[in-house]
Coordinates of C-alpha atoms in Angstrom, one line a residue:
Chain A
X1 CA 0.0 0.0 0.0
X2 CA 1.4 3.4 -0.9
X3 CA 2.1 5.8 1.9
X4 CA 0.2 9.0 2.3
X5 CA 3.1 11.0 1.0
X6 CA 3.2 9.0 -2.2
X7 CA -0.5 9.6 -2.7
X8 CA -0.2 13.3 -2.1
X9 CA 2.6 13.5 -4.7
X10 CA 0.6 11.4 -7.2
X11 CA -2.4 13.7 -6.8
X12 CA -0.4 16.9 -7.3
X13 CA 1.3 15.5 -10.4
X14 CA -2.0 14.5 -12.0
X15 CA -3.3 18.0 -11.1
X16 CA -0.4 19.7 -13.0
X17 CA -0.9 17.4 -16.0
X18 CA -4.5 18.4 -16.0
X19 CA -3.5 22.0 -16.1
X20 CA -1.3 21.4 -19.1
X21 CA -4.0 19.4 -21.0
X22 CA -6.7 22.0 -20.4
X23 CA -4.4 24.8 -21.5
X24 CA -3.6 22.9 -24.7
X25 CA -7.3 22.3 -25.2
X26 CA -7.9 26.1 -25.1
X27 CA -5.1 26.8 -27.5
X28 CA -6.3 24.2 -29.9
X29 CA -9.9 25.5 -29.7
X30 CA -8.7 29.0 -30.6
X31 CA -6.5 27.7 -33.5
X32 CA -9.3 25.5 -34.7
X33 CA -11.6 28.4 -35.1
X34 CA -9.1 30.2 -37.4
X35 CA -8.2 27.1 -39.3
X36 CA -11.8 26.2 -39.9
X37 CA -12.6 29.7 -41.2
X38 CA -9.7 29.5 -43.6
X39 CA -10.7 26.0 -44.8
X40 CA -14.3 27.1 -45.4
X41 CA -13.3 30.2 -47.3
X42 CA -11.3 28.3 -49.9
X43 CA -13.9 25.6 -50.4
X44 CA -16.2 27.3 -52.9
X45 CA -13.2 28.1 -55.1
X46 CA -11.8 24.6 -55.0
X47 CA -15.2 23.1 -55.6
X48 CA -16.0 25.3 -58.6
X49 CA -12.6 24.6 -60.1
X50 CA -12.9 20.9 -59.8
X51 CA -16.4 21.0 -61.2
X52 CA -15.2 22.8 -64.3
X53 CA -12.2 20.5 -64.7
X54 CA -14.4 17.4 -64.3
X55 CA -16.9 18.6 -66.9
X56 CA -14.0 19.4 -69.3
X57 CA -12.4 16.0 -68.8
X58 CA -15.8 14.4 -69.3
X59 CA -16.1 16.1 -72.7
X60 CA -12.6 15.0 -73.6
X61 CA -13.1 11.4 -72.8
X62 CA -12.0 10.1 -76.2
X63 CA -9.1 12.4 -76.8
X64 CA -5.7 12.1 -75.2
X65 CA -4.3 15.4 -73.8
X66 CA -1.3 16.5 -71.9
X67 CA -2.4 15.4 -68.4
X68 CA -4.5 12.4 -69.4
X69 CA -3.6 8.8 -68.7
X70 CA -0.8 7.3 -70.8
X71 CA -2.3 4.2 -72.2
X72 CA 0.9 2.8 -73.5
X73 CA 2.6 2.4 -70.1
X74 CA 2.4 -0.7 -68.0
X75 CA 4.8 -0.2 -65.1
X76 CA 3.4 2.2 -62.6
X77 CA 5.3 4.7 -60.6
X78 CA 3.0 6.2 -58.1
X79 CA 3.6 9.3 -56.0
X80 CA 1.9 9.8 -52.7
X81 CA 1.7 13.2 -51.1
X82 CA 1.2 12.5 -47.4
X83 CA 0.0 15.4 -45.3
X84 CA 0.3 15.1 -41.5
X85 CA 0.9 17.3 -38.5
X86 CA 4.2 18.6 -37.2
X87 CA 3.3 17.8 -33.6
X88 CA 1.8 14.9 -31.7
X89 CA -0.7 14.9 -28.8
X90 CA -3.6 15.0 -31.1
X91 CA -5.3 11.7 -30.6
X92 CA -5.4 9.3 -33.5
X93 CA -4.8 12.0 -36.1
X94 CA -1.3 11.1 -37.2
X95 CA -1.7 7.4 -36.5
X96 CA -4.6 7.1 -38.9
X97 CA -2.8 9.0 -41.6
X98 CA 0.2 6.8 -41.2
X99 CA -1.8 3.6 -41.2
X100 CA -3.8 4.7 -44.3
X101 CA -0.6 5.6 -46.3
X102 CA 1.1 2.4 -45.3
X103 CA -1.9 0.3 -46.3
X104 CA -2.2 2.1 -49.7
X105 CA 1.5 1.8 -50.5
X106 CA 1.5 -1.9 -49.6
X107 CA -1.4 -2.4 -51.9
X108 CA 0.4 -0.6 -54.7
X109 CA 3.6 -2.6 -54.2
X110 CA 1.6 -5.9 -54.2
X111 CA 0.1 -4.8 -57.5
X112 CA 3.6 -4.5 -58.9
X113 CA 3.9 -0.7 -58.7
X114 CA 6.6 1.5 -57.3
X115 CA 5.9 4.2 -54.7
X116 CA 7.6 7.4 -54.0
X117 CA 6.6 10.0 -51.4
X118 CA 6.4 13.7 -50.7
X119 CA 5.8 14.4 -47.0
X120 CA 4.2 17.5 -45.6
X121 CA 4.5 17.5 -41.8
X122 CA 7.0 15.9 -39.6
X123 CA 5.1 13.1 -37.9
X124 CA 4.3 10.9 -40.9
X125 CA 7.8 11.5 -42.2
X126 CA 9.5 10.4 -39.0
X127 CA 7.5 7.2 -38.7
X128 CA 7.4 6.2 -42.3
X129 CA 11.1 7.1 -43.0
X130 CA 12.3 3.6 -42.3
X131 CA 9.4 2.0 -44.2
X132 CA 9.9 3.9 -47.4
X133 CA 13.7 4.4 -47.3
X134 CA 15.2 6.0 -50.4
X135 CA 11.9 6.8 -52.1
X136 CA 11.2 10.1 -50.3
X137 CA 11.4 12.8 -52.8
X138 CA 10.7 15.8 -50.7
X139 CA 9.8 16.8 -47.2
X140 CA 8.2 20.0 -45.9
X141 CA 7.6 20.9 -42.3
X142 CA 6.5 23.9 -40.3
X143 CA 4.1 24.9 -43.0
X144 CA 1.4 26.5 -40.8
X145 CA 3.6 29.1 -39.2
X146 CA 2.1 31.7 -39.1
X147 CA -0.3 30.6 -41.9
X148 CA -0.4 28.2 -44.8
X149 CA 0.9 29.9 -47.9
X150 CA -0.4 29.3 -51.3
X151 CA 3.2 29.3 -52.6
X152 CA 3.8 26.0 -50.9
X153 CA 1.0 24.3 -52.8
X154 CA 2.3 25.9 -56.1
X155 CA 5.8 24.6 -55.4
X156 CA 4.5 21.1 -54.8
X157 CA 2.4 21.4 -57.9
X158 CA 5.4 22.4 -60.0
X159 CA 7.3 19.5 -58.7
X160 CA 4.7 16.9 -59.5
X161 CA 4.0 18.3 -62.9
X162 CA 7.6 18.2 -63.8
X163 CA 7.8 14.6 -62.6
X164 CA 4.7 13.7 -64.5
X165 CA 5.7 15.4 -67.8
X166 CA 9.1 13.8 -67.9
X167 CA 7.6 10.4 -67.3
X168 CA 9.2 9.5 -64.0
X169 CA 5.7 9.3 -62.4
X170 CA 2.5 8.0 -63.7
X171 CA 0.0 8.6 -61.0
X172 CA -0.2 11.0 -58.0
X173 CA -2.4 10.7 -55.0
X174 CA -2.9 13.2 -52.2
X175 CA -3.5 11.8 -48.7
X176 CA -5.1 14.2 -46.2
X177 CA -7.7 14.3 -43.5
X178 CA -11.0 15.8 -44.4
X179 CA -12.5 18.1 -41.8
X180 CA -16.1 17.3 -41.2
X181 CA -16.6 18.7 -37.7
X182 CA -14.5 19.3 -34.6
X183 CA -15.1 15.7 -33.5
X184 CA -15.2 13.8 -36.8
X185 CA -12.4 13.7 -39.4
X186 CA -11.7 11.1 -42.0
X187 CA -8.5 10.2 -43.9
X188 CA -9.0 10.5 -47.6
X189 CA -7.0 10.0 -50.7
X190 CA -7.5 12.2 -53.7
X191 CA -6.2 11.4 -57.2
X192 CA -4.5 14.5 -58.6
X193 CA -3.0 13.0 -61.8
X194 CA -3.7 11.7 -64.4
X195 CA -7.1 13.0 -65.0
X196 CA -9.7 10.7 -66.4
X197 CA -13.4 11.0 -66.5
X198 CA -15.5 9.8 -63.6
X199 CA -17.7 6.9 -64.5
X200 CA -21.0 8.7 -64.5
X201 CA -22.1 7.6 -67.9
X202 CA -25.8 7.8 -67.0
X203 CA -26.0 11.6 -66.8
X204 CA -24.3 12.2 -70.1
X205 CA -27.2 14.4 -71.3
X206 CA -26.3 17.1 -68.7
X207 CA -22.8 17.5 -69.9
X208 CA -22.5 20.9 -71.5
X209 CA -20.7 21.6 -74.7
X210 CA -18.7 24.7 -74.1
X211 CA -17.5 27.4 -76.5
X212 CA -13.8 27.9 -75.9
X213 CA -11.5 30.8 -76.2
X214 CA -8.7 30.6 -77.3
X215 CA -9.0 26.8 -77.6
X216 CA -10.0 23.8 -75.6
X217 CA -6.5 22.5 -75.3
X218 CA -5.0 25.8 -74.2
X219 CA -7.7 26.2 -71.6
X220 CA -7.1 22.7 -70.3
X221 CA -3.4 23.3 -70.1
X222 CA -4.0 26.4 -68.1
X223 CA -6.7 25.3 -65.8
X224 CA -5.4 21.9 -64.8
X225 CA -2.2 23.1 -63.0
X226 CA -4.3 25.7 -61.3
X227 CA -6.7 23.1 -60.2
X228 CA -4.0 20.9 -58.8
X229 CA -2.5 23.7 -56.8
X230 CA -5.8 24.7 -55.3
X231 CA -6.7 21.1 -54.5
X232 CA -3.4 20.7 -52.6
X233 CA -3.9 24.1 -50.9
X234 CA -7.4 23.1 -49.7
X235 CA -6.1 19.7 -48.6
X236 CA -3.5 21.4 -46.4
X237 CA -6.0 23.8 -44.9
X238 CA -8.4 21.0 -44.2
X239 CA -5.6 19.0 -42.7
X240 CA -4.7 21.8 -40.3
X241 CA -8.3 22.2 -39.2
X242 CA -8.6 18.5 -38.6
X243 CA -5.4 18.4 -36.6
X244 CA -6.6 21.2 -34.3
X245 CA -10.0 19.6 -34.0
X246 CA -8.5 16.3 -33.2
X247 CA -6.1 17.8 -30.7
X248 CA -9.0 19.6 -29.0
X249 CA -11.0 16.5 -28.5
X250 CA -8.0 14.5 -27.4
X251 CA -7.1 17.2 -24.8
X252 CA -10.7 17.4 -23.7
X253 CA -10.7 13.7 -23.0
X254 CA -7.4 13.9 -21.2
X255 CA -8.7 16.7 -18.9
X256 CA -11.8 14.7 -18.1
X257 CA -9.7 11.6 -17.4
X258 CA -7.4 13.6 -15.1
X259 CA -10.5 14.8 -13.2
X260 CA -11.7 11.2 -12.7
X261 CA -8.3 10.2 -11.6
X262 CA -8.0 13.0 -9.1
X263 CA -11.4 12.1 -7.7
X264 CA -10.4 8.5 -7.2
X265 CA -7.0 9.3 -5.7
X266 CA -8.4 11.8 -3.3
X267 CA -11.0 9.3 -2.1
X268 CA -8.3 6.7 -1.7
X269 CA -6.1 9.2 0.1
X270 CA -8.8 10.1 2.6
X271 CA -9.7 6.5 3.2
X272 CA -6.1 5.5 4.0
X273 CA -5.7 8.6 6.2
X274 CA -8.8 7.6 8.2
X275 CA -7.6 4.0 8.4
X276 CA -4.3 5.2 9.7
X277 CA -5.9 7.3 12.4
X278 CA -8.2 4.4 13.4
X279 CA -5.3 2.1 13.6
X280 CA -3.4 4.5 15.9
X281 CA -6.4 5.0 18.1
X282 CA -6.9 1.2 18.5
X283 CA -3.2 0.9 19.4
X284 CA -3.4 3.6 22.1
X285 CA -6.6 2.2 23.5
X286 CA -5.4 -1.4 23.6
X287 CA -2.2 -0.2 25.2
X288 CA -4.1 1.7 27.9
X289 CA -6.3 -1.4 28.6
X290 CA -3.3 -3.6 29.0
X291 CA -1.9 -1.4 31.7
Chain B
X1 CA -33.5 43.9 -68.9
X2 CA -33.3 40.3 -67.9
X3 CA -30.8 39.4 -65.3
X4 CA -28.4 36.5 -64.6
X5 CA -26.2 35.6 -61.8
X6 CA -22.5 36.5 -61.6
X7 CA -20.1 35.2 -58.9
X8 CA -16.5 36.2 -58.5
X9 CA -14.7 33.6 -56.4
X10 CA -11.2 34.0 -55.1
X11 CA -9.3 31.4 -52.9
X12 CA -9.9 33.7 -49.9
X13 CA -13.6 34.5 -50.3
X14 CA -16.6 34.8 -52.5
X15 CA -16.0 38.4 -53.5
X16 CA -19.2 39.1 -55.4
X17 CA -22.5 37.2 -55.9
X18 CA -25.4 39.0 -57.4
X19 CA -28.0 39.1 -60.1
X20 CA -26.8 41.5 -62.8
X21 CA -27.6 42.7 -66.3
X22 CA -24.2 42.8 -68.0
X23 CA -20.6 42.1 -67.3
X24 CA -17.6 43.2 -69.4
X25 CA -14.6 40.9 -69.0
X26 CA -11.0 41.1 -70.1
X27 CA -10.7 37.8 -72.0
X28 CA -7.3 36.6 -73.1
X29 CA -8.3 37.1 -76.8
X30 CA -10.0 40.4 -76.2
X31 CA -12.7 42.0 -74.1
X32 CA -16.2 40.6 -74.2
X33 CA -19.5 41.1 -72.6
X34 CA -21.9 38.6 -71.2
X35 CA -25.7 39.0 -71.1
X36 CA -28.5 36.7 -70.1
X37 CA -28.9 33.4 -72.0
X38 CA -25.3 33.3 -73.2
X39 CA -24.3 30.0 -74.6
X40 CA -22.0 27.8 -72.4
X41 CA -18.6 29.4 -72.6
X42 CA -15.2 28.9 -71.1
X43 CA -12.2 31.2 -71.4
X44 CA -9.2 32.5 -69.6
X45 CA -8.7 36.1 -68.6
X46 CA -5.8 38.5 -68.9
X47 CA -5.0 41.3 -66.6
X48 CA -7.7 43.9 -66.7
X49 CA -10.8 45.4 -65.2
X50 CA -14.2 43.7 -64.8
X51 CA -17.2 46.1 -65.3
X52 CA -20.5 45.0 -63.8
X53 CA -23.7 46.7 -65.0
X54 CA -27.1 46.8 -63.4
X55 CA -29.9 48.9 -64.9
X56 CA -27.5 50.5 -67.4
X57 CA -25.1 51.7 -64.7
X58 CA -21.8 50.4 -63.6
X59 CA -22.3 49.2 -60.1
X60 CA -18.9 47.7 -59.4
X61 CA -15.5 47.4 -61.0
X62 CA -12.8 44.8 -60.1
X63 CA -9.2 44.6 -61.0
X64 CA -8.2 41.0 -61.9
X65 CA -4.8 39.5 -62.7
X66 CA -6.1 36.6 -64.8
X67 CA -8.3 33.7 -64.1
X68 CA -11.0 31.6 -65.6
X69 CA -14.6 32.4 -66.6
X70 CA -17.2 29.8 -67.0
X71 CA -20.7 30.6 -68.3
X72 CA -23.4 28.0 -68.2
X73 CA -27.2 28.0 -67.6
X74 CA -27.4 31.7 -66.8
X75 CA -24.6 31.5 -64.3
X76 CA -21.3 33.2 -64.8
X77 CA -18.5 32.2 -62.5
X78 CA -15.2 34.0 -62.4
X79 CA -12.4 32.2 -60.7
X80 CA -9.4 34.3 -60.0
X81 CA -6.5 34.2 -57.6
X82 CA -6.1 38.0 -57.2
X83 CA -9.0 40.4 -57.3
X84 CA -9.4 43.9 -55.9
X85 CA -12.5 46.0 -55.8
X86 CA -11.4 49.3 -57.3
X87 CA -14.4 51.2 -55.9
X88 CA -13.3 50.6 -52.3
X89 CA -9.7 51.6 -53.0
X90 CA -10.5 54.9 -54.7
X91 CA -13.2 55.9 -52.2
X92 CA -10.8 55.2 -49.4
X93 CA -8.1 57.4 -50.8
X94 CA -10.6 60.2 -51.4
X95 CA -11.5 60.3 -47.7
X96 CA -7.8 60.3 -47.0
X97 CA -8.0 57.4 -44.5
X98 CA -6.1 55.4 -47.0
X99 CA -5.3 51.9 -45.8
X100 CA -1.7 51.6 -47.1
X101 CA -1.9 47.9 -47.6
X102 CA -4.7 48.2 -50.2
X103 CA -2.9 50.9 -52.0
X104 CA 0.4 49.1 -52.1
X105 CA -1.5 46.0 -53.3
X106 CA -3.1 48.0 -56.1
X107 CA 0.2 49.6 -57.0
X108 CA 1.8 46.2 -57.2
X109 CA -1.0 44.8 -59.3
X110 CA -0.9 47.8 -61.6
X111 CA 2.9 47.3 -62.0
X112 CA 2.4 43.6 -62.7
X113 CA -0.4 44.4 -65.2
X114 CA 1.8 46.9 -67.0
X115 CA 4.7 44.5 -67.1
X116 CA 2.4 41.8 -68.5
X117 CA 1.0 44.1 -71.1
X118 CA 4.4 45.2 -72.1
X119 CA 5.5 41.7 -72.7
X120 CA 2.4 40.6 -74.7

């Protein structure tokens, strides 16, 4: 049985841990608000952009253009862009991203493909470093300080377009966490390249035939890189919001657990104190009786 | 005059969303106007000014540095990365409570615009 001193120490250490977790929760809540606002502001732009690109690609099903699938190739080099957080203590956030990416890359390798990676955020990089070895192409960290810049997305975009156009990469997926609400986030993968039409053959009649200026091809070549950059940018923003949301819930749980623990320990402490006093009294009384 | 919907969307916000009569846009192949019941149309923009008309009057003007315009089913969407409402800038400088940031932005955009025009 632990002594009273031990119990007191234990209680005070849990108390100070609780202080830290509740402070972290407050900070995460404040950051979440900002990150969520930013993510929501970019959404209409990204949605409209991908709508336009999708309908364009739909119209272009038969033709082969600069960013379409290369039908001649068999071997597949696949690039994964893995977005994670820079810091831990955010519940299952990083863990689920890592698990998801690992699963996906194992599946690709089993299918006979090759995987290379670009990491955004330290956590996934650190734990997948050993797993992926030499195939890490690039690594970015500390992106959200003070805010996520559009330039980062553009530089990643330039990199993947270069790889795609000189044939060292055939497919590109973006792995990020979609922000649904402060308590629910899901890991998702988004295919950035190549573009091929979604299999929605039943609503063909709604596809619009556009008039293009200067020409369809030029528009496609201009709009697709733009679309990729904005998709990466929104993914990073969503990821940040998810990280903060996840951290907030995790820290909230931790604070609640600390409270429970303090309650239990205090109860136990009082009981043992009482037991000790009773024991001493019995000793004194029995001593007096013996005399 | 019959009206249609125009939306100007930038990565940071929906800048403009309203029913309007006519919009004049700086297309990469020349300026063009869009009225109601325009056919589906997709084009890129060059640097220039967007004029928005309602009841034969200009209600807003925006400076854009490029972008994409999509017109379909009486909806015109302008997607652009950089856009500035020129009304707000000029009225601010008139009242002399000029927010420097906007002016610098405008100056920078104008310089960029001139540079681009010079090269094309």
